[in-house]
Amino acid sequence: MADVIFTNNASALLAASINNSELVIQVAGGFGVNFPSPTGAQYFMLTLEDDSGNVEICKCTSRTTDLLTVVRGQDGTVGQAFTLTVTRVEIRLTAAVLEEFVQVTGDSMSGNLNMATNEIQNAELTGTTVITGGQSVGMSIRGTLGQTNNELVVPAASGVRATAGGADIVVDTDDIIALLDTAGVIDLVSATVGVQIGKGAGGYLRIYDATDADYMQFVHDGDDVKVTFVGTAVLSFDGVDIDIANGDLKMNDNTVDRPLLNDFAVTRQAVTATTTTALDYEAGQYVELALAVDISAFSIINPPADTLYGAMRLKITQGAGGQLITWPASVKWANTGTAPVLSTGAGEVDFIDLWTDDAGTTWYGAFATDWA
């Protein structure tokens, strides 16, 4: 609500004539005390009326003894000239004053309710209560670390507790906790509950343990939702199946301990040979290599780390026939160490297996050629 001053009616005669634009009004000596003295953004509404019935409404923003500083032509009226002794200066009820009250239609409320440092005690909201506007309220359960009483705390922008009338804004949650301890479930029926977090490091959702020391954190980096842990760092699933219907599970060379694989397949990739051919290990370990030209420079990039074992199978299909591969010195062959002689007929197939245990510094090879 605006800073309008409400006061009882007051009346005085104009002590000096004014034109239609003067901003200081003088009332009869000694009568100024009947009018309020606004400070800061405060004001009150004045009505000027002469003996001919001419009326103008003004906004008074300050008073010094019998001198009133005003804003002319308010509430649908225009500035006019008024003559002393036949013009009354009065505080009356005006539309502008009434409009400062909350507007009520039926059982609803519109407009702004600004409580400042005041408070509503023992209020009960029934039915559907909707709070709209651009304000947000943050709440932390059980207050700050080390706090023993049970409450929802509304923090101020600085992170400390907000207050109203000098008292903390809190909501006792003992009854809520008791209900959860008894029932063990929040039944939302068909309701939808969403938690929205901002993008980047500044927005996150954390789930703390009982000591407030360890937590699981969800962060949206603008593209993905990332889950990190502080403390125990174990996300445990017991007695449930996890079905990834669409998408990939990426471990980035980390360990999956003791998995039982019911069914699995190796990613295949198709590569058309060029004179310089680099096979990407991460793109798939079964490579269908179409040999349309001789390969004079062959390599495998992105092999697994030297603490891991990696293997790749090549299915080499001749194009017109007679194409060759010049193998690098890093590839070691069994027995005599001689590289295989590839099939020479058009469309003929050879298989070569390569494996490494030193991050691709050395690849060991075996082969089977002349497949029909």
Coordinates of N, CA and C in Angstrom, one line a residue, residues 134-287:
G134 N 6.3 -12.0 -8.3 CA 7.6 -12.3 -8.7 C 8.5 -12.7 -7.5
Q135 N 7.9 -12.8 -6.3 CA 8.8 -13.1 -5.1 C 9.0 -14.6 -5.0
S136 N 10.1 -15.0 -4.4 CA 10.4 -16.4 -4.1 C 10.8 -16.5 -2.6
V137 N 10.5 -17.6 -2.1 CA 10.8 -17.9 -0.7 C 11.6 -19.2 -0.6
G138 N 12.8 -19.1 0.0 CA 13.6 -20.2 0.2 C 13.5 -20.8 1.6
M139 N 13.5 -22.1 1.8 CA 13.3 -22.7 3.1 C 14.4 -23.8 3.3
S140 N 14.9 -23.8 4.5 CA 15.8 -24.9 4.8 C 15.3 -25.7 6.0
I141 N 15.3 -27.0 6.0 CA 14.7 -27.8 7.1 C 15.7 -27.8 8.2
R142 N 15.1 -27.6 9.4 CA 15.9 -27.6 10.7 C 16.9 -26.5 10.8
G143 N 16.7 -25.5 10.0 CA 17.5 -24.3 10.1 C 19.0 -24.5 9.8
T144 N 19.9 -23.8 10.5 CA 21.3 -23.9 10.2 C 21.9 -25.1 10.9
L145 N 23.2 -25.4 10.5 CA 23.9 -26.6 11.1 C 24.0 -26.5 12.6
G146 N 23.7 -27.6 13.3 CA 23.8 -27.6 14.7 C 22.6 -27.1 15.4
Q147 N 21.5 -26.8 14.7 CA 20.3 -26.3 15.3 C 19.5 -27.6 15.7
T148 N 18.9 -27.6 16.9 CA 18.3 -28.8 17.4 C 16.8 -28.7 17.3
N149 N 16.2 -27.5 17.3 CA 14.7 -27.4 17.2 C 14.3 -27.7 15.8
N150 N 13.0 -28.1 15.6 CA 12.5 -28.5 14.3 C 11.7 -27.4 13.8
E151 N 12.1 -26.8 12.6 CA 11.4 -25.7 12.0 C 11.8 -25.5 10.6
L152 N 10.9 -24.9 9.9 CA 11.3 -24.4 8.5 C 11.7 -23.0 8.7
V153 N 12.8 -22.6 8.1 CA 13.3 -21.3 8.3 C 13.3 -20.6 6.9
V154 N 12.8 -19.4 6.9 CA 12.8 -18.5 5.7 C 14.0 -17.6 5.7
P155 N 15.0 -17.9 4.9 CA 16.2 -17.1 5.0 C 16.1 -15.8 4.2
A156 N 16.8 -14.8 4.6 CA 16.9 -13.5 3.8 C 17.9 -13.7 2.7
A157 N 18.0 -12.7 1.9 CA 18.9 -12.7 0.7 C 20.3 -13.0 1.1
S158 N 20.7 -12.5 2.3 CA 22.1 -12.7 2.7 C 22.4 -14.0 3.3
G159 N 21.3 -14.9 3.4 CA 21.5 -16.2 3.9 C 21.2 -16.3 5.4
V160 N 21.0 -15.2 6.1 CA 20.6 -15.3 7.5 C 19.1 -15.3 7.6
R161 N 18.6 -15.5 8.8 CA 17.2 -15.6 9.0 C 16.5 -14.3 8.7
A162 N 15.4 -14.4 8.0 CA 14.5 -13.2 7.9 C 13.7 -13.0 9.1
T163 N 13.4 -11.8 9.4 CA 12.6 -11.5 10.6 C 11.4 -10.6 10.3
A164 N 10.4 -10.7 11.1 CA 9.2 -9.8 11.0 C 8.9 -9.3 12.4
G165 N 9.0 -7.9 12.5 CA 8.8 -7.3 13.8 C 9.8 -7.8 14.8
G166 N 11.0 -8.1 14.3 CA 12.1 -8.5 15.2 C 12.2 -9.9 15.6
A167 N 11.2 -10.7 15.1 CA 11.2 -12.1 15.4 C 11.5 -12.9 14.1
D168 N 12.2 -14.1 14.3 CA 12.5 -15.0 13.2 C 11.2 -15.5 12.5
I169 N 11.2 -15.6 11.2 CA 10.1 -16.2 10.5 C 10.4 -17.7 10.4
V170 N 9.6 -18.4 11.2 CA 9.8 -19.9 11.3 C 8.5 -20.6 11.3
V171 N 8.5 -21.8 10.9 CA 7.2 -22.6 11.0 C 7.6 -23.9 11.7
D172 N 6.9 -24.2 12.8 CA 7.2 -25.4 13.6 C 6.9 -26.6 12.8
T173 N 7.8 -27.6 12.7 CA 7.6 -28.8 11.9 C 7.5 -30.0 12.8
D174 N 7.4 -29.9 14.1 CA 7.3 -31.1 14.9 C 6.2 -32.0 14.5
D175 N 5.0 -31.4 14.3 CA 3.9 -32.2 13.9 C 4.1 -32.9 12.6
I176 N 4.7 -32.2 11.6 CA 5.0 -32.8 10.3 C 5.9 -34.0 10.4
I177 N 7.0 -33.8 11.2 CA 8.0 -34.9 11.4 C 7.3 -36.0 12.1
A178 N 6.5 -35.8 13.1 CA 5.8 -36.8 13.8 C 4.9 -37.6 12.9
L179 N 4.2 -36.9 12.0 CA 3.4 -37.6 11.0 C 4.2 -38.5 10.1
L180 N 5.3 -38.0 9.6 CA 6.2 -38.8 8.7 C 6.7 -40.0 9.4
D181 N 7.1 -39.8 10.7 CA 7.7 -40.9 11.5 C 6.6 -42.0 11.7
T182 N 5.4 -41.6 11.7 CA 4.3 -42.6 12.0 C 3.9 -43.2 10.7
A183 N 3.6 -42.4 9.7 CA 3.0 -42.9 8.4 C 4.1 -43.4 7.5
G184 N 5.3 -42.7 7.5 CA 6.4 -43.1 6.6 C 6.2 -42.8 5.2
V185 N 5.2 -42.0 4.8 CA 4.9 -41.7 3.4 C 4.2 -40.4 3.3
I186 N 4.5 -39.7 2.2 CA 3.7 -38.5 1.8 C 2.9 -38.9 0.6
D187 N 1.6 -38.9 0.8 CA 0.7 -39.4 -0.2 C 0.2 -38.2 -1.0
L188 N 0.8 -38.0 -2.2 CA 0.4 -36.9 -3.1 C -0.7 -37.2 -4.1
V189 N -1.2 -38.5 -4.0 CA -2.3 -38.9 -4.9 C -1.9 -38.6 -6.4
S190 N -2.7 -37.7 -7.0 CA -2.4 -37.3 -8.4 C -1.7 -36.0 -8.5
A191 N -1.1 -35.5 -7.4 CA -0.5 -34.2 -7.5 C 0.9 -34.4 -8.2
T192 N 1.4 -33.3 -8.7 CA 2.7 -33.2 -9.4 C 3.6 -32.3 -8.6
V193 N 4.8 -32.8 -8.2 CA 5.7 -32.0 -7.4 C 7.0 -31.9 -8.3
G194 N 7.5 -30.7 -8.5 CA 8.7 -30.4 -9.3 C 9.6 -29.6 -8.5
V195 N 10.9 -29.8 -8.6 CA 12.0 -29.0 -8.0 C 12.8 -28.4 -9.2
Q196 N 12.8 -27.1 -9.3 CA 13.5 -26.4 -10.4 C 14.8 -25.8 -9.8
I197 N 15.9 -26.1 -10.4 CA 17.2 -25.6 -10.0 C 17.8 -24.8 -11.2
G198 N 18.6 -23.7 -10.8 CA 19.2 -22.9 -11.8 C 20.3 -23.6 -12.5
K199 N 20.7 -23.2 -13.7 CA 21.8 -23.7 -14.4 C 23.1 -23.2 -13.9
G200 N 24.1 -24.1 -13.9 CA 25.5 -23.7 -13.5 C 25.7 -24.0 -12.1
A201 N 26.9 -23.6 -11.6 CA 27.3 -24.0 -10.3 C 26.5 -23.3 -9.2
G202 N 25.8 -22.2 -9.5 CA 25.0 -21.5 -8.5 C 23.7 -22.2 -8.2
G203 N 23.2 -23.1 -9.0 CA 22.0 -23.8 -8.7 C 22.2 -25.2 -8.5
Y204 N 21.7 -25.8 -7.4 CA 21.9 -27.2 -7.1 C 20.8 -27.6 -6.1
L205 N 20.6 -29.0 -6.1 CA 19.7 -29.6 -5.1 C 20.6 -30.6 -4.3
R206 N 20.5 -30.5 -3.0 CA 21.3 -31.4 -2.2 C 20.5 -32.2 -1.2
I207 N 20.8 -33.5 -1.1 CA 20.2 -34.3 -0.1 C 21.2 -34.7 1.0
Y208 N 21.0 -34.2 2.2 CA 22.0 -34.4 3.3 C 21.7 -35.6 4.1
D209 N 22.8 -36.1 4.8 CA 22.6 -37.2 5.7 C 22.2 -36.6 7.1
A210 N 22.1 -37.4 8.1 CA 21.6 -36.9 9.4 C 22.6 -35.9 10.0
T211 N 23.9 -36.0 9.7 CA 24.9 -35.1 10.3 C 25.1 -33.8 9.6
D212 N 24.4 -33.6 8.4 CA 24.6 -32.5 7.6 C 26.0 -32.3 7.0
A213 N 26.8 -33.4 7.1 CA 28.2 -33.4 6.6 C 28.3 -34.0 5.2
D214 N 27.6 -35.1 4.9 CA 27.7 -35.7 3.6 C 26.4 -35.4 2.9
Y215 N 26.5 -35.4 1.6 CA 25.3 -35.1 0.8 C 25.5 -35.6 -0.7
M216 N 24.4 -35.8 -1.3 CA 24.3 -36.0 -2.8 C 23.8 -34.7 -3.4
Q217 N 24.5 -34.3 -4.5 CA 24.2 -33.0 -5.1 C 23.8 -33.2 -6.6
F218 N 22.7 -32.5 -7.0 CA 22.3 -32.5 -8.4 C 22.6 -31.1 -8.9
V219 N 23.3 -31.0 -10.1 CA 23.7 -29.7 -10.7 C 23.3 -29.8 -12.2
H220 N 22.7 -28.8 -12.7 CA 22.4 -28.7 -14.1 C 23.4 -27.7 -14.8
D221 N 24.3 -28.3 -15.7 CA 25.4 -27.4 -16.2 C 24.9 -26.7 -17.5
G222 N 23.7 -26.8 -17.8 CA 23.2 -26.2 -19.1 C 22.8 -27.2 -20.1
D223 N 23.5 -28.4 -20.1 CA 23.2 -29.5 -21.0 C 22.8 -30.7 -20.3
D224 N 23.5 -31.1 -19.2 CA 23.2 -32.3 -18.5 C 23.0 -32.1 -17.0
V225 N 22.3 -33.1 -16.4 CA 22.2 -33.1 -14.9 C 23.3 -34.0 -14.4
K226 N 24.1 -33.4 -13.5 CA 25.2 -34.2 -13.0 C 25.0 -34.5 -11.5
V227 N 25.3 -35.7 -11.1 CA 25.1 -36.1 -9.7 C 26.5 -36.3 -9.1
T228 N 26.8 -35.6 -8.0 CA 28.1 -35.7 -7.3 C 27.8 -36.0 -5.8
F229 N 28.9 -36.6 -5.2 CA 28.8 -36.9 -3.8 C 29.9 -36.3 -3.0
V230 N 29.5 -35.9 -1.8 CA 30.5 -35.4 -0.8 C 30.3 -36.3 0.4
G231 N 31.4 -37.1 0.8 CA 31.3 -38.0 1.9 C 31.4 -39.5 1.4
T232 N 30.4 -40.3 1.8 CA 30.4 -41.7 1.5 C 30.5 -42.0 0.0
A233 N 29.8 -41.3 -0.8 CA 29.9 -41.4 -2.3 C 29.5 -42.8 -2.8
V234 N 28.4 -43.3 -2.2 CA 27.9 -44.6 -2.8 C 26.4 -44.4 -3.0
L235 N 26.0 -44.7 -4.3 CA 24.6 -44.7 -4.6 C 24.2 -46.1 -4.7
S236 N 23.4 -46.6 -3.8 CA 23.1 -48.0 -3.7 C 21.6 -48.3 -4.1
F237 N 21.5 -49.3 -5.0 CA 20.2 -49.8 -5.4 C 20.0 -51.3 -4.8
D238 N 19.0 -51.6 -4.2 CA 18.8 -52.9 -3.6 C 17.4 -53.4 -4.0
G239 N 17.4 -54.6 -4.7 CA 16.1 -55.2 -5.0 C 15.4 -54.6 -6.1
V240 N 16.1 -53.8 -7.0 CA 15.4 -53.1 -8.1 C 16.1 -53.4 -9.4
D241 N 15.4 -53.3 -10.5 CA 16.0 -53.4 -11.8 C 16.1 -52.0 -12.4
I242 N 17.2 -51.8 -13.1 CA 17.5 -50.5 -13.7 C 17.4 -50.8 -15.2
D243 N 16.5 -50.2 -15.9 CA 16.3 -50.4 -17.3 C 16.6 -49.1 -18.0
I244 N 17.7 -49.1 -18.8 CA 18.0 -47.9 -19.6 C 17.4 -48.2 -21.0
A245 N 16.2 -47.7 -21.2 CA 15.5 -48.0 -22.5 C 16.1 -47.3 -23.7
N246 N 16.6 -46.1 -23.4 CA 17.2 -45.3 -24.5 C 18.4 -44.5 -23.9
G247 N 19.5 -44.5 -24.6 CA 20.7 -43.8 -24.1 C 21.8 -44.7 -23.7
D248 N 22.9 -44.2 -23.3 CA 24.1 -44.9 -23.0 C 24.6 -44.8 -21.6
L249 N 25.2 -45.8 -21.1 CA 25.9 -45.7 -19.8 C 27.4 -45.6 -20.0
K250 N 27.9 -44.4 -19.7 CA 29.3 -44.1 -19.9 C 30.1 -44.1 -18.6
M251 N 31.2 -44.9 -18.5 CA 32.0 -45.1 -17.3 C 33.3 -44.3 -17.4
N252 N 33.7 -43.9 -18.6 CA 35.0 -43.1 -18.7 C 36.2 -43.9 -18.1
D253 N 36.3 -45.2 -18.5 CA 37.4 -46.0 -18.0 C 37.4 -46.3 -16.6
N254 N 36.3 -46.1 -15.9 CA 36.1 -46.5 -14.5 C 35.6 -47.9 -14.4
T255 N 35.6 -48.4 -13.2 CA 35.4 -49.9 -13.0 C 34.0 -50.2 -12.7
V256 N 33.5 -51.3 -13.3 CA 32.3 -52.0 -12.9 C 32.7 -53.3 -12.2
D257 N 32.5 -53.4 -10.9 CA 32.9 -54.5 -10.1 C 32.0 -55.7 -10.2
R258 N 32.5 -56.9 -10.6 CA 31.8 -58.1 -10.6 C 30.4 -58.1 -11.2
P259 N 30.4 -57.6 -12.5 CA 29.1 -57.6 -13.2 C 28.8 -59.0 -13.7
L260 N 27.5 -59.4 -13.7 CA 27.1 -60.6 -14.4 C 26.3 -60.2 -15.6
L261 N 27.0 -60.5 -16.8 CA 26.4 -60.0 -18.1 C 25.6 -61.1 -18.7
N262 N 24.3 -60.9 -18.8 CA 23.4 -61.8 -19.3 C 23.4 -61.8 -20.9
D263 N 23.6 -60.6 -21.4 CA 23.7 -60.5 -22.9 C 24.4 -59.2 -23.1
F264 N 25.4 -59.2 -24.1 CA 26.1 -58.0 -24.4 C 26.6 -58.1 -25.8
A265 N 26.9 -57.0 -26.4 CA 27.4 -56.9 -27.8 C 28.5 -55.9 -27.8
V266 N 29.4 -56.0 -28.8 CA 30.5 -55.0 -29.0 C 30.1 -54.1 -30.1
T267 N 30.4 -52.8 -29.9 CA 30.0 -51.8 -30.9 C 30.8 -52.0 -32.2
R268 N 30.2 -52.0 -33.3 CA 30.8 -52.1 -34.6 C 30.9 -50.8 -35.3
Q269 N 32.0 -50.6 -36.0 CA 32.1 -49.4 -36.8 C 32.6 -49.7 -38.2
A270 N 32.1 -49.0 -39.2 CA 32.5 -49.2 -40.6 C 33.4 -48.1 -41.0
V271 N 34.6 -48.5 -41.6 CA 35.6 -47.5 -42.0 C 36.0 -47.8 -43.4
T272 N 36.0 -46.7 -44.2 CA 36.6 -46.8 -45.6 C 38.0 -46.4 -45.6
A273 N 38.9 -47.3 -46.0 CA 40.3 -47.0 -45.9 C 40.7 -45.8 -46.8
T274 N 41.7 -45.1 -46.3 CA 42.4 -44.1 -47.0 C 43.9 -44.4 -46.9
T275 N 44.8 -43.7 -47.5 CA 46.2 -44.0 -47.4 C 46.7 -43.8 -46.0
T276 N 46.1 -42.9 -45.3 CA 46.4 -42.7 -43.8 C 45.1 -43.0 -43.1
T277 N 45.1 -44.2 -42.4 CA 43.9 -44.6 -41.7 C 44.1 -44.7 -40.2
A278 N 43.4 -44.0 -39.4 CA 43.5 -44.1 -38.0 C 42.1 -44.6 -37.4
L279 N 42.2 -45.8 -36.8 CA 41.0 -46.4 -36.3 C 40.8 -45.9 -34.8
D280 N 39.6 -45.4 -34.5 CA 39.3 -44.9 -33.2 C 38.8 -46.0 -32.3
Y281 N 39.5 -46.4 -31.3 CA 39.2 -47.5 -30.4 C 37.8 -47.3 -29.7
E282 N 37.6 -46.0 -29.3 CA 36.4 -45.7 -28.6 C 35.2 -45.8 -29.4
A283 N 35.3 -45.7 -30.8 CA 34.1 -45.7 -31.7 C 33.6 -47.1 -31.9
G284 N 34.3 -48.2 -31.4 CA 33.9 -49.5 -31.6 C 35.0 -50.5 -31.8
Q285 N 34.9 -51.7 -31.2 CA 36.1 -52.6 -31.2 C 35.9 -53.7 -32.3
Y286 N 34.8 -53.6 -33.0 CA 34.7 -54.5 -34.2 C 34.6 -53.6 -35.4
V287 N 35.7 -53.7 -36.2 CA 35.9 -52.7 -37.3 C 35.7 -53.4 -38.7

